[in-house]
Short mmCIF file of C-alpha atoms and ligand atoms in Angstrom, two decimals:
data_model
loop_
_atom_site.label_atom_id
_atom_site.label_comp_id
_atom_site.label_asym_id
_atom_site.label_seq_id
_atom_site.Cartn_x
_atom_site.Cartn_y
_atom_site.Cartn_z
CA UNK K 11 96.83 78.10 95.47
CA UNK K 12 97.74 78.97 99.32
CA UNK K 13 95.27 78.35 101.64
CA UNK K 14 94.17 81.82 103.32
CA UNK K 15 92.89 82.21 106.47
CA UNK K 16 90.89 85.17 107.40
CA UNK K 17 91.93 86.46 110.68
CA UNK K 18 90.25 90.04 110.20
CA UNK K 19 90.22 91.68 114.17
CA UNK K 20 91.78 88.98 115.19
CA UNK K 21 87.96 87.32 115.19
CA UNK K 22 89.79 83.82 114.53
CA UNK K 23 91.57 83.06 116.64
CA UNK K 24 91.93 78.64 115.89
CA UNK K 25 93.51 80.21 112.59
CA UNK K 26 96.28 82.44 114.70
CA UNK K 27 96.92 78.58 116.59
CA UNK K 28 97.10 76.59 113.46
CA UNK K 29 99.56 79.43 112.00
CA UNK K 30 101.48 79.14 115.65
CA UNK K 31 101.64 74.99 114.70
CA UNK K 32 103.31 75.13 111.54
CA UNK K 33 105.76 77.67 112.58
CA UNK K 34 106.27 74.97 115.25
CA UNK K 35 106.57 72.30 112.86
CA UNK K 36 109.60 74.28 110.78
CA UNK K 37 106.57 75.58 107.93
CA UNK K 38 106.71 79.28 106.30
CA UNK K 39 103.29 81.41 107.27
CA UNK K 40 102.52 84.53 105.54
CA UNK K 41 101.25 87.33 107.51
CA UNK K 42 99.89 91.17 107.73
CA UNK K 43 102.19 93.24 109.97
CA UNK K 44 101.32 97.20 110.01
CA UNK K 45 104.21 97.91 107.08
CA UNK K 46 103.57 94.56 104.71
CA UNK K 47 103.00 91.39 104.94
CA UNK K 48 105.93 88.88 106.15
CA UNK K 49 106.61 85.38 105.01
CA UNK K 50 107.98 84.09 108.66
CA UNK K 51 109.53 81.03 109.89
CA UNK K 52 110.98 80.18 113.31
CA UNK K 53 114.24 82.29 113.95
CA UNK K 54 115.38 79.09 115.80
CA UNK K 55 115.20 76.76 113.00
CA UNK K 56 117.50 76.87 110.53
CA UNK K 57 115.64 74.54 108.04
CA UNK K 58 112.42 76.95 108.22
CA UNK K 59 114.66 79.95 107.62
CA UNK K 60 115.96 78.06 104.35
CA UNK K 61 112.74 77.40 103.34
CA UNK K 62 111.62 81.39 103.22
CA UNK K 63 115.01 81.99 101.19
CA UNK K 64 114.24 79.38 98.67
CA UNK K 65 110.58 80.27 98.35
CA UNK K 66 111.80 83.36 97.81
CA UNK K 67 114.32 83.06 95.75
CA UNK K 68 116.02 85.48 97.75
CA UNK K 69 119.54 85.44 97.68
CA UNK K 70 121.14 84.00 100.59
CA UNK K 71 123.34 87.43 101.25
CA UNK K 72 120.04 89.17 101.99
CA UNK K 73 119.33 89.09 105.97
CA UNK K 74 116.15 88.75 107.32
CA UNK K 75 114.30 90.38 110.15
CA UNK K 76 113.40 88.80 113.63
CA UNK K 77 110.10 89.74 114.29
CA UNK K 78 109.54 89.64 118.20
CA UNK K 79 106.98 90.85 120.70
CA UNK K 80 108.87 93.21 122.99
CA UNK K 81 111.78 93.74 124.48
CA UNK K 82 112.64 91.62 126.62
CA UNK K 83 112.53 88.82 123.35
CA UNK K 84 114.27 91.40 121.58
CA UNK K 85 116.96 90.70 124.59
CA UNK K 86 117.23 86.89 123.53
CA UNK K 87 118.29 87.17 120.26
CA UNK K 88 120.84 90.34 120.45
CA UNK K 89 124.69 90.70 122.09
CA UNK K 90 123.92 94.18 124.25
CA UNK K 91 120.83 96.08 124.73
CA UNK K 92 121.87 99.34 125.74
CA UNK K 93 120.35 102.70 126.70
CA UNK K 94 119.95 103.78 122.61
CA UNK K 95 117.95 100.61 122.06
CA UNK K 96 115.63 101.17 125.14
CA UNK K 97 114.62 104.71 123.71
CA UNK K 98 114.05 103.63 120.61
CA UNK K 99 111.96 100.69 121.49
CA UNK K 100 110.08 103.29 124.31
CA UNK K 101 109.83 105.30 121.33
CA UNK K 102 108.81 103.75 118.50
CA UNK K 103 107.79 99.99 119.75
CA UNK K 104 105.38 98.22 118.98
CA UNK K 105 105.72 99.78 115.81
CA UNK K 106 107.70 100.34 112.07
CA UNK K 107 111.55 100.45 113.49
CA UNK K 108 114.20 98.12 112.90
CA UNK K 109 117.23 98.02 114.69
CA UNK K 110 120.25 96.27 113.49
CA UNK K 111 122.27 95.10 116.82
CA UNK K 112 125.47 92.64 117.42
CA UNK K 113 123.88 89.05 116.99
CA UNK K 114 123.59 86.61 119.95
CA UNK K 115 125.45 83.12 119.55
CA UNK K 116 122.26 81.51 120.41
CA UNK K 117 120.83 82.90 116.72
CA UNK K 118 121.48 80.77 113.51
CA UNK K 119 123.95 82.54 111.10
CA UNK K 120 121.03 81.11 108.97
CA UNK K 121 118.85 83.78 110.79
CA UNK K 122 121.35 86.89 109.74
CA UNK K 123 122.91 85.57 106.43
CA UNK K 124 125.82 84.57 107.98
CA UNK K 125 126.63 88.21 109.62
CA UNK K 126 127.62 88.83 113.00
CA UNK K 127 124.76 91.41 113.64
CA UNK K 128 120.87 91.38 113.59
CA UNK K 129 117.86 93.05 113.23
CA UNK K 130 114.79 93.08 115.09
CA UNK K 131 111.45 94.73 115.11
CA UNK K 132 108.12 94.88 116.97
CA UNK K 133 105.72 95.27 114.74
CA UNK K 134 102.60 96.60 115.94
CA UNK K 135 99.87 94.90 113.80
CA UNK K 136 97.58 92.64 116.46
CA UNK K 137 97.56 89.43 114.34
CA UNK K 138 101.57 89.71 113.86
CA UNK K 139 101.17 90.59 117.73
CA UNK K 140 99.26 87.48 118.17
CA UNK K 141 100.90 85.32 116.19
CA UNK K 142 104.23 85.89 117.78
CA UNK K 143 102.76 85.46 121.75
CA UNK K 144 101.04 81.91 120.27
CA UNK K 145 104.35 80.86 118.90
CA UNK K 146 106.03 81.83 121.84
CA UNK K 147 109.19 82.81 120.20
CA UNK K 148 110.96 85.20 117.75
CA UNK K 149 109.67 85.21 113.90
CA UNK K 150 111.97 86.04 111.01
CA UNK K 151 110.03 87.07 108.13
CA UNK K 152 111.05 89.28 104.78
CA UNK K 153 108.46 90.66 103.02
CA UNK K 154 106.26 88.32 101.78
CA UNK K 155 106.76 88.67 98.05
CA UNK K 156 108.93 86.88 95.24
CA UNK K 157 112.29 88.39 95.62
CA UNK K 158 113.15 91.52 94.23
CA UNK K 159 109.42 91.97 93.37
CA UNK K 160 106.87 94.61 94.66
CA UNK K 161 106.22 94.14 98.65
CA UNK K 162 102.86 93.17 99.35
CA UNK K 163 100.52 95.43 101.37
CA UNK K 164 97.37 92.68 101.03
CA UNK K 165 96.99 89.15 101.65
CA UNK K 166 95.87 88.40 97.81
CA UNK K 167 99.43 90.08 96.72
CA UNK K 168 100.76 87.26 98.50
CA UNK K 169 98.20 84.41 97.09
CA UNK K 170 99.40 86.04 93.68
CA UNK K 171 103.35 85.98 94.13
CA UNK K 172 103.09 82.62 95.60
CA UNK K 173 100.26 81.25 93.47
CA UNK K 174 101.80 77.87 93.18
CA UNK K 175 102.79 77.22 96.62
CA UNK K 176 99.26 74.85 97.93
CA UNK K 177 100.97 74.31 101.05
CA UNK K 178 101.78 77.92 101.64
CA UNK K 179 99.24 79.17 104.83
CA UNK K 180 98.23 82.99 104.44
CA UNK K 181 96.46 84.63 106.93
CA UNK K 182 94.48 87.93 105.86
CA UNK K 183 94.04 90.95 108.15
CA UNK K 184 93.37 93.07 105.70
CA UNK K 185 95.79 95.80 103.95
CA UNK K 186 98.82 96.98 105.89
CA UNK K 187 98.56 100.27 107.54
CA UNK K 188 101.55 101.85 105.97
CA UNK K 189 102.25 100.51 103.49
CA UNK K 190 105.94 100.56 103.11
CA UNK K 191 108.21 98.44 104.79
CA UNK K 192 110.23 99.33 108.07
CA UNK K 193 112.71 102.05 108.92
CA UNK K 194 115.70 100.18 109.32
CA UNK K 195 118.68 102.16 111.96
CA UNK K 196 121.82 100.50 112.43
CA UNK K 197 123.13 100.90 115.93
CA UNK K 198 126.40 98.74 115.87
CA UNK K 199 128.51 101.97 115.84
CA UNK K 200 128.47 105.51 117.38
CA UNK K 201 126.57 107.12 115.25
CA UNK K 202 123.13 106.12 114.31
CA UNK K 203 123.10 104.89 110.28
CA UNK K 204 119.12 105.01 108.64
CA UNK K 205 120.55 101.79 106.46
CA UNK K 206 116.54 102.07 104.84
CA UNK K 207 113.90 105.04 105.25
CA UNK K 208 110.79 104.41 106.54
CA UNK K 209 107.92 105.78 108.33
CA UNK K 210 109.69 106.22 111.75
CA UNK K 211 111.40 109.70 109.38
CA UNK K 212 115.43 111.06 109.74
CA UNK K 213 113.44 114.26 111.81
CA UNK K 214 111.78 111.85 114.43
CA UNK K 215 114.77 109.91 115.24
CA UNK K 216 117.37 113.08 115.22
CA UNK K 217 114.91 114.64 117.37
CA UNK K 218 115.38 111.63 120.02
CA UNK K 219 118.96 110.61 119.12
CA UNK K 220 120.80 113.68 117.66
CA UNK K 221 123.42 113.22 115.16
CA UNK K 222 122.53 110.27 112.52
CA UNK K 223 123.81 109.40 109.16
CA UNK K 224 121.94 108.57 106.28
CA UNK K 225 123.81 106.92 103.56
CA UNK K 226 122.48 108.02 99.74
CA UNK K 227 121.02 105.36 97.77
CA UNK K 228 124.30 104.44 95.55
CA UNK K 229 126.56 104.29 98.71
CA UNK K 230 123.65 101.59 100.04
CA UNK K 231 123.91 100.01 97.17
CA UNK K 232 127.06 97.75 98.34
CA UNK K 233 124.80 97.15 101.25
CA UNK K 234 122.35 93.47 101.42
CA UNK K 235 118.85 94.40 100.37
CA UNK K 236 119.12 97.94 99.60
CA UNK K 237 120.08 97.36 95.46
CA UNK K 238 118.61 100.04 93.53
CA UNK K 239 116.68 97.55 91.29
CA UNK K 240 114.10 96.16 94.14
CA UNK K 241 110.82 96.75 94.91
CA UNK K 242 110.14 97.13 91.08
CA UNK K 243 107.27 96.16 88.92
CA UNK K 244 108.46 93.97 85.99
CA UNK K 245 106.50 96.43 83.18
CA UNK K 246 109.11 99.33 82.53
CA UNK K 247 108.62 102.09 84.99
CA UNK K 248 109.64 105.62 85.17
CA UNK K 249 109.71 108.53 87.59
CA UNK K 250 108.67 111.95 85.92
CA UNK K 251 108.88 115.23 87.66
CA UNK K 252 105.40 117.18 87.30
CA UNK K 253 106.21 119.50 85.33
CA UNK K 254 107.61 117.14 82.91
CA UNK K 255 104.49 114.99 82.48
CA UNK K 256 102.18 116.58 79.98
CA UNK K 257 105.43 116.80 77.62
CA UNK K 258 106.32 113.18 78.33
CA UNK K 259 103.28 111.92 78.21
CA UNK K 260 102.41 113.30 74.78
CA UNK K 261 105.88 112.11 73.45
CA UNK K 262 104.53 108.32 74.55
CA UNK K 263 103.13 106.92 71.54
CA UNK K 264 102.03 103.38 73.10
CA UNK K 265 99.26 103.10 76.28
CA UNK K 266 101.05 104.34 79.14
CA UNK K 267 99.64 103.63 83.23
CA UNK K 268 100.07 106.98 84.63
CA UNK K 269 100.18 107.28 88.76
CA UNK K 270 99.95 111.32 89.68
CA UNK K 271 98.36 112.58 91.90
CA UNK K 272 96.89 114.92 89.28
CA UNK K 273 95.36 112.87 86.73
CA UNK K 274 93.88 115.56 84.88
CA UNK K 275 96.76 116.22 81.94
CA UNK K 276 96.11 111.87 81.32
CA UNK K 277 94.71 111.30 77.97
CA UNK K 278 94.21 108.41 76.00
CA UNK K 279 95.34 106.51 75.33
CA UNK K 280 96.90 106.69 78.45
CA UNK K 281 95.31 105.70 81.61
CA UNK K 282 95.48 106.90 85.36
CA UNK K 283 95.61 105.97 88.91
CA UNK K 284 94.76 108.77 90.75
CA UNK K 285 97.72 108.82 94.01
CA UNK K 286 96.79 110.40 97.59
CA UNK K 287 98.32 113.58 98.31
CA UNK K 288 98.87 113.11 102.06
CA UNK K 289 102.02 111.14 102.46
CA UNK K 290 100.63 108.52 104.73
CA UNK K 291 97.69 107.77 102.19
CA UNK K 292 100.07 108.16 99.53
CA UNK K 293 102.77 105.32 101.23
CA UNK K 294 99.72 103.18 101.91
CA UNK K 295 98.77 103.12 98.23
CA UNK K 296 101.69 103.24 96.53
CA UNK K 297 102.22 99.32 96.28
CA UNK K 298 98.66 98.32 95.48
CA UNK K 299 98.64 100.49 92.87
CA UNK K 300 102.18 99.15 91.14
CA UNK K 301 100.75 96.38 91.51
CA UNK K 302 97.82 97.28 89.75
CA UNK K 303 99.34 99.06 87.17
CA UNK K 304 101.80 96.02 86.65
CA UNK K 305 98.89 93.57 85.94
CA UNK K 306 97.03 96.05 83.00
CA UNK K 307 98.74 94.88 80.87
CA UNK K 308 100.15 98.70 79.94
CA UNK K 309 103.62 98.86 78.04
CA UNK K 310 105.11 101.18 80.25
CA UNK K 311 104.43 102.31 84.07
CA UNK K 312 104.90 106.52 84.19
CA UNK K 313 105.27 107.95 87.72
CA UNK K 314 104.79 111.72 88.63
CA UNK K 315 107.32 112.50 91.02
CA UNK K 316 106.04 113.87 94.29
CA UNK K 317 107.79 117.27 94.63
CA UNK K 318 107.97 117.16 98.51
CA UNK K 319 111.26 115.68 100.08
CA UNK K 320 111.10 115.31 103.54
CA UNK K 321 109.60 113.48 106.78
CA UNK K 322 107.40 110.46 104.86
CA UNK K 323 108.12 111.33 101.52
CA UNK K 324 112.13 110.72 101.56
CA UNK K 325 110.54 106.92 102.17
CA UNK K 326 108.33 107.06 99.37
CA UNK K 327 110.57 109.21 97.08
CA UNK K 328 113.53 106.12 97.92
CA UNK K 329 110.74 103.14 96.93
CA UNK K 330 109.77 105.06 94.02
CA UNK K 331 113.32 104.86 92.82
CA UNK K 332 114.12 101.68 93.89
CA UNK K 333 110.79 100.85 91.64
CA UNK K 334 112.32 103.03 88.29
CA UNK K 335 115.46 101.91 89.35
CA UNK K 336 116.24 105.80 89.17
CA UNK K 337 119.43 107.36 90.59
CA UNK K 338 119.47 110.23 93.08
CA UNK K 339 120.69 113.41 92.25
CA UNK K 340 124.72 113.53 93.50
P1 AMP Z 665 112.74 92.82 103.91
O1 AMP Z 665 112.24 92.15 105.13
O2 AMP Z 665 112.56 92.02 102.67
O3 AMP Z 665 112.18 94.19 103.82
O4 AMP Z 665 114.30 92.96 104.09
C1 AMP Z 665 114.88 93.22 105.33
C2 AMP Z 665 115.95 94.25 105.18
O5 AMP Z 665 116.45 94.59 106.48
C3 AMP Z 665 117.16 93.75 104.41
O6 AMP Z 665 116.98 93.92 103.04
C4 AMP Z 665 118.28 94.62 104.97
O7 AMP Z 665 118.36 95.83 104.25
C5 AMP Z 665 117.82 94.90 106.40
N1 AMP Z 665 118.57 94.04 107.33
C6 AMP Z 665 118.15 92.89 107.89
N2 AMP Z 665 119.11 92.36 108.68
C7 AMP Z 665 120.16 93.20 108.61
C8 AMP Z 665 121.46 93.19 109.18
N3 AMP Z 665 121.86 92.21 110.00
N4 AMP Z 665 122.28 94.20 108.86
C9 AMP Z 665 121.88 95.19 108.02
N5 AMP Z 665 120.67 95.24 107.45
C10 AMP Z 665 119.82 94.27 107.73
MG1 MG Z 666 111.53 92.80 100.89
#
């Protein structure tokens, strides 16, 4: 098993030093950031970043984000830094934005997959805060689960991706504020592209940076990272719309895990997880729960689609079909 560390308001601070160390030393550390929790390795060091790919087993097209403290280590790793970036980051940092920039030539292609641009983010959690001022230095860190597998939103979803790793170091601040994993807004053309949804929502940044495209879900799917089979459970999962449920659930003959946020049409021998209906409860759940659901031991996953579409939900409503591997309407 890893060996976890509990770091909980930041009230250990020898474990945040040790972590520092064996990012020093060219080791992998998991840990919590505010969206999920990151397996990081030292930007710098080519051999570390290998390691988080083959721990992975992510494939080596798949960039990873630098995790850095502000913006002035931002600066280091990225080609320009220009007026868009510095509202953003007034914005929005320390917090759940990614920006995808021109690459320095100081930063390993190992760092970006080989690409010529790169993304960065400062994540507003205070141990991914702290662990990045001990190191001194940028982090690059993917979510912190086996590739192509649910993101993890606690440190024991880590211990349990990464079960046989002993010399894999964990440290636990406790679940991850949002619960879904960064806006991502690429800013190596004119226009603004949202390359993933997130929390920072389309409305927010329009109402900052005007005009901004979002591609739709198959036209990302050409893109690294953004396949529509990821984030997924490995029991079959499917997305229902609510008024569909009672019919489909009665047609389900074998014990189904239901997540609605009305649980009260689930009969045996079905079973429920009750979901939030505020969409920042909801986002923070949603993981925990697949994950839950996934380890029941249930045949099939069913998933009440929330009817809402915009500001936190188009996030959720894109990991939701990411996790049914469910195709948007054209
Ligand atoms: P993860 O940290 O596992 O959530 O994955 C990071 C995601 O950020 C990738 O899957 C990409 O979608 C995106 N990303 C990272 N670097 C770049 C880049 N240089 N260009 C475009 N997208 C990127
Ligand atoms: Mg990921």
């Amino acid at each position: 098993m890893p060996r976890i560390l509990d770091v909980h308001d930041l009230g250990n601070p020898s474990a945040i030093a040790e972590a520092a160390r064996c990012l020093r030393s060219g080791a992998v550390v998991a840990f919590p950031t505010e969206t999920v929790y990151g397996l990081g390795a030292d930007t710098f060091n080519p051999l570390a970043i290998d390691k988080v790919y083959d721990l992975k087993g992510r494939p080596t097209d798949n960039p990873l984000i630098a995790h850095v403290l502000d913006e002035a280590q931002a600066m280091r790793l990225v080609a320009h830094w220009d007026d868009r970036c510095r509202t953003l980051a007034k914005s929005f940092w320390p917090g759940p934005l990614t920006i995808v920039l021109k690459k320095s030539p100081d930063v390993p292609s190992e760092a970006t997959a080989g690409r010529g641009t790169i993304a960065v983010r400062a994540p507003k959690h205070p141990v991914a805060r702290a662990l990045i001022e001990s190191f001194g230095s940028p982090v690059s860190a993917p979510s912190a689960n086996r590739s192509g597998h649910i993101s993890p939103t606690r440190a024991s979803h880590v211990a349990q991706d990464f079960a046989s790793c002993d010399d894999l170091l964990i440290l636990d601040g406790s679940s991850s504020e949002v619960g879904i994993e960064s806006t991502v807004v690429d800013l190596t053309g004119e226009i603004p592209v949202v390359l993933r949804p997130g929390s920072i929502t389309l409305e927010m940044l329009r109402e900052l940076m005007g005009e901004i495209e979002q591609p739709t879900l198959r036209m990302q799917a050409g893109s690294p990272g953004t396949s529509l089979a990821h984030y997924a459970p490995t029991t079959r999962t499917e997305l229902i719309d609510r008024a569909k449920m009672p019919d489909r659930l009665a047609e389900l003959s074998e014990p189904a895990l239901v997540l609605a946020r009305d649980v009260t049409n689930v009969r045996p021998p079905h079973r429920a997880i009750g979901m939030p209906g505020i969409a920042e409860d909801y986002a923070k759940a949603l993981y925990s729960a697949l994950r839950e659901a996934d380890a029941s031991g249930c045949i099939r996953i069913v998933i009440e689609k929330p009817d809402e579409t915009d500001g936190l939900w188009a996030a959720i409503l894109d990991r939701l079909r990411r996790a049914t591997r469910d195709d948007e309407p054209d």
